[in-house]
Tab-separated table of C-alpha atoms in Angstrom:
chain	number	residue	atom	x	y	z
U	72	MET	CA	38.885	-8.617	-42.447
U	73	ASP	CA	36.089	-6.024	-42.570
U	74	SER	CA	33.013	-6.415	-40.418
U	75	PRO	CA	29.659	-6.681	-42.291
U	76	ALA	CA	28.418	-3.810	-40.120
U	77	ARG	CA	30.943	-1.496	-41.772
U	78	SER	CA	29.267	-1.914	-45.162
U	79	ILE	CA	25.930	-0.552	-43.909
U	80	ALA	CA	25.323	3.014	-45.055
U	81	LEU	CA	24.769	5.525	-42.254
U	82	VAL	CA	22.513	7.612	-44.468
U	83	PRO	CA	19.568	5.888	-46.139
U	84	PRO	CA	19.234	6.261	-49.900
U	85	PRO	CA	16.736	8.874	-51.112
U	86	ASP	CA	13.241	7.526	-51.669
U	87	ARG	CA	12.956	9.310	-55.046
U	88	ARG	CA	9.457	10.720	-54.385
U	89	GLN	CA	10.666	14.304	-53.981
U	90	SER	CA	12.165	16.624	-56.571
U	91	GLU	CA	15.690	17.961	-56.134
U	92	THR	CA	14.160	21.329	-55.183
U	93	ALA	CA	11.956	19.748	-52.506
U	94	LEU	CA	14.920	17.827	-51.082
U	95	ALA	CA	16.972	21.034	-50.910
U	96	VAL	CA	14.148	22.933	-49.188
U	97	ALA	CA	13.689	20.067	-46.704
U	98	ARG	CA	17.399	20.051	-45.865
U	99	GLY	CA	17.588	23.790	-45.268
U	100	THR	CA	14.343	23.782	-43.296
U	101	ALA	CA	15.544	20.923	-41.091
U	102	ARG	CA	18.694	22.937	-40.343
U	103	LEU	CA	16.554	25.909	-39.281
U	104	LEU	CA	14.356	23.723	-37.103
U	105	ARG	CA	17.392	22.140	-35.416
U	106	SER	CA	18.716	25.635	-34.655
U	107	LEU	CA	15.367	26.341	-32.955
U	108	GLY	CA	15.694	23.236	-30.750
U	109	PHE	CA	13.620	20.775	-32.777
U	110	SER	CA	14.383	17.266	-33.994
U	111	CYS	CA	12.883	16.449	-37.409
U	112	ILE	CA	11.586	13.431	-39.260
U	113	GLY	CA	10.829	13.565	-42.955
U	114	GLU	CA	7.891	11.787	-44.576
U	115	LEU	CA	6.219	10.854	-41.283
U	116	PRO	CA	2.994	8.852	-41.720
U	117	LEU	CA	0.156	10.527	-39.807
U	118	PRO	CA	-2.770	8.795	-38.075
U	119	SER	CA	-5.029	10.127	-40.857
U	120	GLY	CA	-3.099	8.106	-43.448
U	121	ARG	CA	-1.380	11.175	-44.935
U	122	ARG	CA	2.382	11.718	-44.892
U	123	ALA	CA	3.819	14.968	-43.591
U	124	ASP	CA	6.907	16.284	-45.377
U	125	LEU	CA	8.622	17.311	-42.122
U	126	VAL	CA	7.492	16.835	-38.541
U	127	ALA	CA	9.456	18.583	-35.813
U	128	LEU	CA	9.394	17.921	-32.066
U	129	ASN	CA	11.116	19.928	-29.325
U	130	GLU	CA	11.853	19.172	-25.670
U	131	ARG	CA	8.670	20.939	-24.546
U	132	GLY	CA	6.648	18.500	-26.671
U	133	GLU	CA	5.647	21.065	-29.290
U	134	ILE	CA	4.923	19.528	-32.670
U	135	TRP	CA	5.278	21.485	-35.894
U	136	ILE	CA	4.499	20.230	-39.384
U	137	VAL	CA	6.161	21.732	-42.430
U	138	GLU	CA	4.664	21.171	-45.867
U	139	ILE	CA	7.281	21.651	-48.596
U	140	LYS	CA	6.320	23.237	-51.888
U	141	SER	CA	8.685	23.275	-54.833
U	142	SER	CA	6.520	25.212	-57.283
U	143	VAL	CA	3.270	27.125	-57.739
U	144	GLU	CA	1.841	24.040	-59.463
U	145	ASP	CA	2.794	21.916	-56.456
U	146	LEU	CA	0.803	24.226	-54.163
U	147	ARG	CA	-2.198	24.405	-56.516
U	148	ALA	CA	-2.340	20.622	-56.827
U	149	ASP	CA	-2.242	20.120	-53.036
U	150	GLN	CA	-5.715	19.694	-51.596
U	151	LYS	CA	-4.622	17.866	-48.448
U	152	TRP	CA	-2.486	20.377	-46.525
U	153	HIS	CA	-5.383	21.526	-44.314
U	154	GLU	CA	-5.651	17.991	-42.867
U	155	TYR	CA	-2.216	18.391	-41.243
U	156	ARG	CA	-3.515	20.973	-38.737
U	157	ALA	CA	-5.150	18.205	-36.716
U	158	HIS	CA	-1.693	16.714	-35.999
U	159	CYS	CA	0.412	19.725	-35.014
U	160	ASP	CA	0.639	22.820	-32.838
U	161	ARG	CA	1.820	24.952	-35.760
U	162	LEU	CA	1.662	24.444	-39.529
U	163	PHE	CA	4.214	25.925	-41.938
U	164	PHE	CA	4.912	25.952	-45.648
U	165	ALA	CA	8.549	25.880	-46.745
U	166	PHE	CA	9.532	26.970	-50.237
U	167	THR	CA	12.268	28.596	-52.296
U	168	GLN	CA	12.695	32.333	-52.579
U	169	ASP	CA	11.429	32.058	-56.161
U	170	LEU	CA	7.831	31.636	-54.963
U	171	PRO	CA	5.788	34.637	-53.754
U	172	CYS	CA	4.549	34.556	-50.143
U	173	GLU	CA	1.126	35.833	-51.229
U	174	ILE	CA	0.141	32.517	-52.820
U	175	PHE	CA	0.223	30.612	-49.525
U	176	PRO	CA	-2.855	30.196	-47.308
U	177	GLU	CA	-3.456	32.615	-44.449
U	178	GLY	CA	-3.043	31.228	-40.972
U	179	THR	CA	0.090	29.248	-41.804
U	180	GLY	CA	3.735	30.025	-41.171
U	181	LEU	CA	6.141	30.601	-44.038
U	182	ILE	CA	9.753	29.420	-44.268
U	183	ILE	CA	12.012	30.349	-47.163
U	184	ALA	CA	14.760	27.780	-47.659
U	185	ASP	CA	17.473	26.403	-49.866
U	186	ALA	CA	19.818	23.448	-49.398
U	187	TYR	CA	22.042	25.316	-46.945
U	188	GLY	CA	19.625	27.007	-44.581
U	189	ALA	CA	16.319	28.773	-44.105
U	190	HIS	CA	14.661	31.699	-42.397
U	191	MET	CA	11.211	32.116	-40.985
U	192	GLN	CA	9.368	34.634	-43.136
U	193	CYS	CA	6.156	34.461	-41.112
U	194	GLU	CA	5.465	32.773	-37.753
U	195	ALA	CA	2.625	30.238	-37.708
U	196	PRO	CA	-0.276	30.766	-35.342
U	197	GLU	CA	-0.468	28.278	-32.516
U	198	HIS	CA	-3.358	25.837	-32.223
U	199	ARG	CA	-2.492	23.498	-29.336
U	200	LEU	CA	-3.087	19.808	-29.787
U	201	ALA	CA	-5.309	17.849	-27.446
U	202	ALA	CA	-3.310	15.726	-24.988
U	203	ALA	CA	-4.358	12.418	-26.571
U	204	THR	CA	-3.393	13.593	-30.062
U	205	ARG	CA	-0.051	14.921	-28.780
U	206	LYS	CA	0.714	11.557	-27.169
U	207	GLN	CA	-0.261	9.698	-30.338
U	208	MET	CA	1.999	11.928	-32.451
U	209	MET	CA	4.925	11.688	-30.011
U	210	VAL	CA	4.696	7.884	-29.951
U	211	ARG	CA	4.488	7.806	-33.764
U	212	PHE	CA	7.495	10.160	-34.014
U	213	GLY	CA	9.562	8.053	-31.590
U	214	MET	CA	8.618	4.700	-33.112
U	215	THR	CA	9.347	5.916	-36.639
U	216	ALA	CA	12.719	7.357	-35.608
U	217	ALA	CA	13.675	4.138	-33.822
U	218	LEU	CA	12.582	1.928	-36.729
U	219	ARG	CA	14.624	4.017	-39.156
U	220	LEU	CA	17.697	3.740	-36.950
U	221	ASN	CA	17.153	-0.004	-36.576
U	222	ARG	CA	16.943	-0.377	-40.359
U	223	LEU	CA	20.318	1.310	-40.698
U	224	VAL	CA	21.847	-1.210	-38.308
U	225	ASP	CA	19.994	-4.261	-39.651
U	226	PRO	CA	18.391	-3.573	-43.061
U	227	GLN	CA	17.410	-7.179	-43.740
U	228	GLY	CA	15.857	-7.656	-40.298
U	229	HIS	CA	13.122	-5.053	-40.783
U	230	GLU	CA	11.632	-5.844	-44.181
U	231	ASP	CA	8.227	-6.801	-42.765
U	232	PHE	CA	7.695	-3.724	-40.577
U	233	TRP	CA	5.267	-0.917	-41.465
U	234	GLU	CA	6.091	2.740	-41.393
């Protein structure tokens, strides 16, 4: 007889908010970030109420945010990206090679990605977080990661929790 735990999916279903292009860019970017020593969480709610596409944390406590853009229209419609600076040490845009680097704001890093990998086109300038903000972001990162893991183990037991 099979255990009920065996029927629980180890990978959560997609949330359907992102396009196929955005999902591919996120996957490749996360692979790059892991190769640089970072752990990543997608769609992390920030203290400001916004959601960051990717938030990365390394063992030194550095926090990077990556905003994913799937098209020129996606970038033009985005008026909130500048608010992410308050929650990270470095801010990047990740996009496909089909988009020109020149359209992205100065003072941000650029990552070109596809579903299989990515490379850093331009390093982001560092703007160190205040200690209290860093702690708040690290706690948020850890709590979100733990809640997501707990939902995989017990999906019905976490229906009332926020994220």
